[in-house]
Short mmCIF file of C-alpha atoms in Angstrom, two decimals:
data_model
loop_
_atom_site.label_atom_id
_atom_site.label_comp_id
_atom_site.label_asym_id
_atom_site.label_seq_id
_atom_site.Cartn_x
_atom_site.Cartn_y
_atom_site.Cartn_z
CA GLU A 1 -47.82 -17.47 -20.76
CA VAL A 2 -48.97 -14.56 -22.91
CA GLN A 3 -51.32 -12.22 -21.09
CA LEU A 4 -53.02 -9.06 -22.34
CA LEU A 5 -54.97 -6.98 -19.86
CA GLU A 6 -57.01 -4.04 -21.10
CA SER A 7 -58.14 -1.18 -18.90
CA GLY A 8 -59.56 2.32 -19.19
CA GLY A 9 -63.03 1.57 -20.48
CA ASP A 10 -65.72 3.85 -19.08
CA LEU A 11 -68.95 5.73 -19.71
CA VAL A 12 -68.23 8.92 -21.63
CA GLN A 13 -70.41 11.58 -23.21
CA PRO A 14 -70.56 12.10 -26.98
CA GLY A 15 -67.67 14.29 -28.07
CA GLY A 16 -65.58 13.17 -25.14
CA SER A 17 -62.21 11.46 -24.94
CA LEU A 18 -60.82 8.32 -23.36
CA ARG A 19 -57.51 6.48 -23.25
CA LEU A 20 -57.36 2.70 -23.20
CA SER A 21 -54.34 0.73 -22.05
CA CYS A 22 -53.26 -2.85 -22.61
CA ALA A 23 -50.61 -4.33 -20.33
CA ALA A 24 -48.76 -7.20 -21.98
CA SER A 25 -46.67 -9.95 -20.46
CA GLY A 26 -45.24 -13.33 -21.34
CA PHE A 27 -43.49 -12.32 -24.60
CA THR A 28 -40.93 -9.83 -25.92
CA PHE A 29 -43.40 -7.01 -26.46
CA GLY A 30 -41.35 -4.84 -28.82
CA GLU A 31 -40.89 -7.67 -31.35
CA TYR A 32 -44.55 -7.96 -32.29
CA SER A 33 -47.22 -5.83 -33.87
CA MET A 34 -50.24 -5.06 -31.72
CA ALA A 35 -53.78 -4.09 -32.56
CA TRP A 36 -57.10 -2.89 -31.21
CA ILE A 37 -60.27 -4.64 -32.33
CA ARG A 38 -63.76 -3.81 -31.13
CA GLN A 39 -67.17 -5.40 -30.88
CA ALA A 40 -70.26 -3.22 -30.66
CA PRO A 41 -73.24 -4.64 -28.72
CA GLY A 42 -74.86 -7.42 -30.71
CA LYS A 43 -72.43 -6.96 -33.59
CA GLY A 44 -69.37 -8.70 -34.98
CA LEU A 45 -65.69 -7.90 -34.66
CA GLN A 46 -64.25 -4.76 -36.24
CA TRP A 47 -60.55 -4.10 -36.68
CA VAL A 48 -59.69 -0.61 -35.39
CA SER A 49 -55.95 0.00 -35.50
CA CYS A 50 -52.53 -1.63 -35.59
CA ILE A 51 -48.98 -0.61 -34.78
CA PHE A 52 -45.62 -2.19 -35.56
CA GLY A 53 -43.26 -3.32 -32.84
CA SER A 54 -41.12 -0.22 -33.28
CA GLY A 55 -44.11 2.04 -32.76
CA PHE A 56 -43.87 3.48 -36.26
CA ASP A 57 -46.33 3.38 -39.15
CA PRO A 58 -49.67 2.94 -37.39
CA HIS A 59 -52.73 1.97 -39.42
CA TYR A 60 -56.38 2.85 -38.78
CA SER A 61 -59.79 1.88 -40.02
CA ASP A 62 -61.59 4.64 -41.91
CA SER A 63 -64.19 4.85 -39.14
CA VAL A 64 -61.63 6.04 -36.55
CA LYS A 65 -58.95 7.72 -38.67
CA GLY A 66 -58.25 11.24 -37.43
CA ARG A 67 -59.97 10.63 -34.09
CA PHE A 68 -58.07 7.69 -32.56
CA THR A 69 -54.33 7.37 -31.98
CA ILE A 70 -52.58 4.09 -31.27
CA SER A 71 -49.24 4.11 -29.49
CA ARG A 72 -47.04 1.85 -27.42
CA ASP A 73 -44.38 2.11 -24.74
CA ASN A 74 -42.08 -0.86 -25.18
CA SER A 75 -40.26 -0.03 -21.93
CA LYS A 76 -43.54 -0.55 -20.08
CA ASN A 77 -44.89 -3.40 -22.28
CA THR A 78 -48.04 -1.35 -22.77
CA LEU A 79 -50.24 -0.55 -25.75
CA TYR A 80 -52.52 2.50 -25.80
CA LEU A 81 -55.49 3.81 -27.70
CA GLU A 82 -56.28 7.50 -27.38
CA MET A 83 -59.87 8.09 -28.47
CA ASN A 84 -61.21 11.58 -29.20
CA ALA A 85 -64.48 12.97 -30.56
CA LEU A 86 -66.28 9.85 -29.40
CA SER A 87 -69.72 9.09 -30.79
CA VAL A 88 -72.39 6.58 -29.81
CA GLU A 89 -71.18 4.41 -32.72
CA ASP A 90 -67.91 3.92 -30.83
CA THR A 91 -69.71 2.07 -28.03
CA ALA A 92 -68.10 -1.36 -27.92
CA VAL A 93 -65.91 -3.79 -26.10
CA TYR A 94 -62.35 -2.99 -27.14
CA TYR A 95 -59.90 -5.87 -27.39
CA CYS A 96 -56.14 -5.66 -27.46
CA ALA A 97 -54.56 -8.32 -29.69
CA LYS A 98 -51.06 -9.51 -30.52
CA GLY A 99 -49.83 -10.34 -33.99
CA PRO A 100 -47.84 -13.54 -34.54
CA TYR A 101 -44.97 -11.49 -35.99
CA ASN A 102 -44.05 -7.86 -36.66
CA SER A 103 -46.53 -7.12 -39.41
CA CYS A 104 -49.82 -5.27 -39.33
CA VAL A 105 -51.39 -7.34 -42.11
CA ASN A 106 -51.95 -10.23 -39.79
CA TYR A 107 -54.21 -12.52 -37.93
CA TYR A 108 -54.01 -12.34 -34.13
CA ASP A 109 -52.71 -15.15 -31.98
CA PHE A 110 -53.57 -13.76 -28.55
CA TRP A 111 -56.34 -11.46 -27.38
CA GLY A 112 -57.25 -9.81 -24.11
CA GLN A 113 -60.67 -10.11 -22.53
CA GLY A 114 -61.65 -6.59 -23.50
CA THR A 115 -62.70 -3.34 -21.87
CA LEU A 116 -66.11 -1.74 -22.34
CA VAL A 117 -66.45 1.77 -23.73
CA THR A 118 -69.93 3.25 -23.55
CA VAL A 119 -70.63 6.56 -25.26
CA SER A 120 -73.89 8.01 -24.08
CA SER A 121 -75.38 11.23 -22.78
CA ASP B 1 -62.66 -2.79 -48.16
CA ILE B 2 -63.00 -6.52 -48.65
CA GLN B 3 -66.33 -7.71 -47.26
CA MET B 4 -66.51 -11.10 -45.58
CA THR B 5 -69.86 -12.92 -45.49
CA GLN B 6 -70.40 -15.90 -43.24
CA SER B 7 -73.18 -18.44 -43.46
CA PRO B 8 -75.18 -19.55 -41.70
CA SER B 9 -75.49 -16.87 -39.04
CA THR B 10 -76.66 -19.46 -36.52
CA LEU B 11 -76.69 -23.22 -36.47
CA SER B 12 -77.87 -25.83 -34.06
CA ALA B 13 -76.51 -29.37 -34.25
CA SER B 14 -76.26 -32.50 -32.13
CA VAL B 15 -73.19 -33.67 -30.30
CA GLY B 16 -71.12 -35.70 -32.73
CA ASP B 17 -72.48 -34.00 -35.85
CA ARG B 18 -70.24 -32.68 -38.60
CA VAL B 19 -70.62 -28.91 -38.82
CA THR B 20 -69.53 -26.64 -41.68
CA ILE B 21 -69.37 -22.85 -41.72
CA THR B 22 -68.74 -20.92 -44.94
CA CYS B 23 -66.97 -17.60 -45.39
CA ARG B 24 -67.00 -15.71 -48.69
CA ALA B 25 -64.85 -12.73 -49.65
CA THR B 26 -65.83 -10.03 -52.15
CA GLU B 27 -62.44 -10.38 -53.85
CA SER B 28 -59.65 -12.90 -53.82
CA ILE B 29 -57.67 -13.08 -50.58
CA SER B 30 -55.50 -15.99 -51.72
CA ARG B 31 -55.25 -18.11 -48.55
CA TRP B 32 -54.93 -15.25 -46.05
CA LEU B 33 -57.80 -16.27 -43.85
CA ALA B 34 -58.08 -17.05 -40.15
CA TRP B 35 -60.86 -18.51 -38.02
CA TYR B 36 -61.59 -17.57 -34.41
CA GLN B 37 -63.75 -19.02 -31.66
CA HIS B 38 -65.36 -16.54 -29.28
CA LYS B 39 -67.19 -17.47 -26.10
CA PRO B 40 -69.14 -14.82 -24.13
CA GLY B 41 -66.97 -12.91 -21.70
CA LYS B 42 -63.80 -14.57 -22.94
CA ALA B 43 -60.97 -13.54 -25.21
CA PRO B 44 -61.39 -14.65 -28.83
CA LYS B 45 -59.14 -17.56 -29.69
CA VAL B 46 -57.52 -18.28 -33.04
CA LEU B 47 -58.27 -21.76 -34.32
CA ILE B 48 -56.85 -21.73 -37.84
CA TYR B 49 -54.68 -19.37 -39.86
CA GLN B 50 -53.62 -19.28 -43.50
CA THR B 51 -56.84 -21.11 -44.34
CA SER B 52 -55.87 -24.53 -43.05
CA THR B 53 -53.05 -24.35 -40.48
CA LEU B 54 -54.25 -25.44 -37.06
CA GLU B 55 -53.06 -23.23 -34.20
CA SER B 56 -51.06 -25.08 -31.56
CA GLY B 57 -53.29 -26.75 -28.98
CA VAL B 58 -56.47 -26.61 -31.07
CA PRO B 59 -58.27 -29.98 -31.28
CA SER B 60 -57.89 -31.82 -34.56
CA ARG B 61 -61.66 -31.96 -35.06
CA PHE B 62 -61.33 -28.41 -36.39
CA SER B 63 -60.18 -28.01 -39.98
CA GLY B 64 -60.20 -25.33 -42.65
CA SER B 65 -60.11 -25.28 -46.42
CA GLY B 66 -60.57 -23.03 -49.42
CA SER B 67 -58.79 -20.39 -51.44
CA GLY B 68 -59.54 -17.22 -53.36
CA THR B 69 -62.99 -16.14 -52.26
CA GLU B 70 -64.59 -19.20 -50.65
CA PHE B 71 -63.54 -20.84 -47.40
CA THR B 72 -64.92 -23.33 -44.92
CA LEU B 73 -64.43 -24.20 -41.27
CA THR B 74 -65.41 -27.75 -40.39
CA ILE B 75 -65.91 -29.30 -36.98
CA SER B 76 -65.80 -33.03 -37.63
CA SER B 77 -67.60 -34.07 -34.45
CA LEU B 78 -69.33 -31.28 -32.53
CA GLN B 79 -68.62 -31.25 -28.79
CA PRO B 80 -70.39 -29.34 -26.00
CA ASP B 81 -67.26 -27.22 -25.51
CA ASP B 82 -67.60 -25.97 -29.11
CA VAL B 83 -70.64 -23.84 -28.29
CA ALA B 84 -69.44 -20.38 -29.31
CA THR B 85 -69.53 -17.81 -32.07
CA TYR B 86 -67.07 -18.35 -34.90
CA TYR B 87 -65.57 -15.57 -37.03
CA CYS B 88 -63.48 -15.57 -40.15
CA GLN B 89 -60.96 -12.78 -40.81
CA GLN B 90 -59.11 -11.83 -43.97
CA TYR B 91 -55.60 -10.50 -43.72
CA ASN B 92 -54.78 -10.12 -47.38
CA LYS B 93 -54.77 -6.35 -47.19
CA PHE B 94 -56.05 -3.35 -45.23
CA SER B 95 -58.55 -2.78 -43.93
CA LEU B 96 -58.52 -6.13 -42.14
CA THR B 97 -62.09 -7.40 -42.00
CA PHE B 98 -64.09 -10.03 -40.17
CA GLY B 99 -67.15 -12.01 -41.10
CA GLY B 100 -70.37 -11.34 -39.26
CA GLY B 101 -70.06 -14.46 -37.14
CA THR B 102 -71.77 -17.85 -36.87
CA ARG B 103 -73.28 -18.81 -33.55
CA VAL B 104 -73.09 -22.55 -32.92
CA ASP B 105 -75.11 -24.29 -30.25
CA ILE B 106 -76.14 -27.81 -29.30
CA LYS B 107 -79.55 -29.10 -30.35
#
């Protein structure tokens, strides 16, 4: 059974940093692309970033490019999102999601339950 | 970026009703469209991908159609378990984008 478990969400001040993790199980982690998708309070879903199974060639939305870094450790079956220069607009539930194959231009066939990031002073 | 517009934003229907949600793209996405069901506090769940392919385990009352810029998700007979918010997502090209969501509840 595929499981994705996010962690690391917290309350952080504007300008601060945070690292999210997503522990994956139930599939061969390194063979699939992975992504982060967020949902701000009362808003819809917003794609944030994606990374190929190899860990190369990450992609980012314009709203986070230069501030967020996606990475993965295939030996630990874990996906990460390093978030810097956080602003109140980054407040959201962050979901980890798995692609159905090793491509970043994808839909997502499994999602975690999310971790809440709150940016506030 | 390709913008995805869903309508209606909310709908209320009776158990057994046929329900249709529309998703429009600002440019052609061929058939690279997925639909998700999202219940509060739960992980979003893919229902349909590539416009009309039903994900394994999804009830057959869900169906999708369309191409180019206009797409629909249909629930043929609404059930209490279908109360949720539904999102479309295009995956034709970056940046991947979602519709604003349609909240479905029971009248």
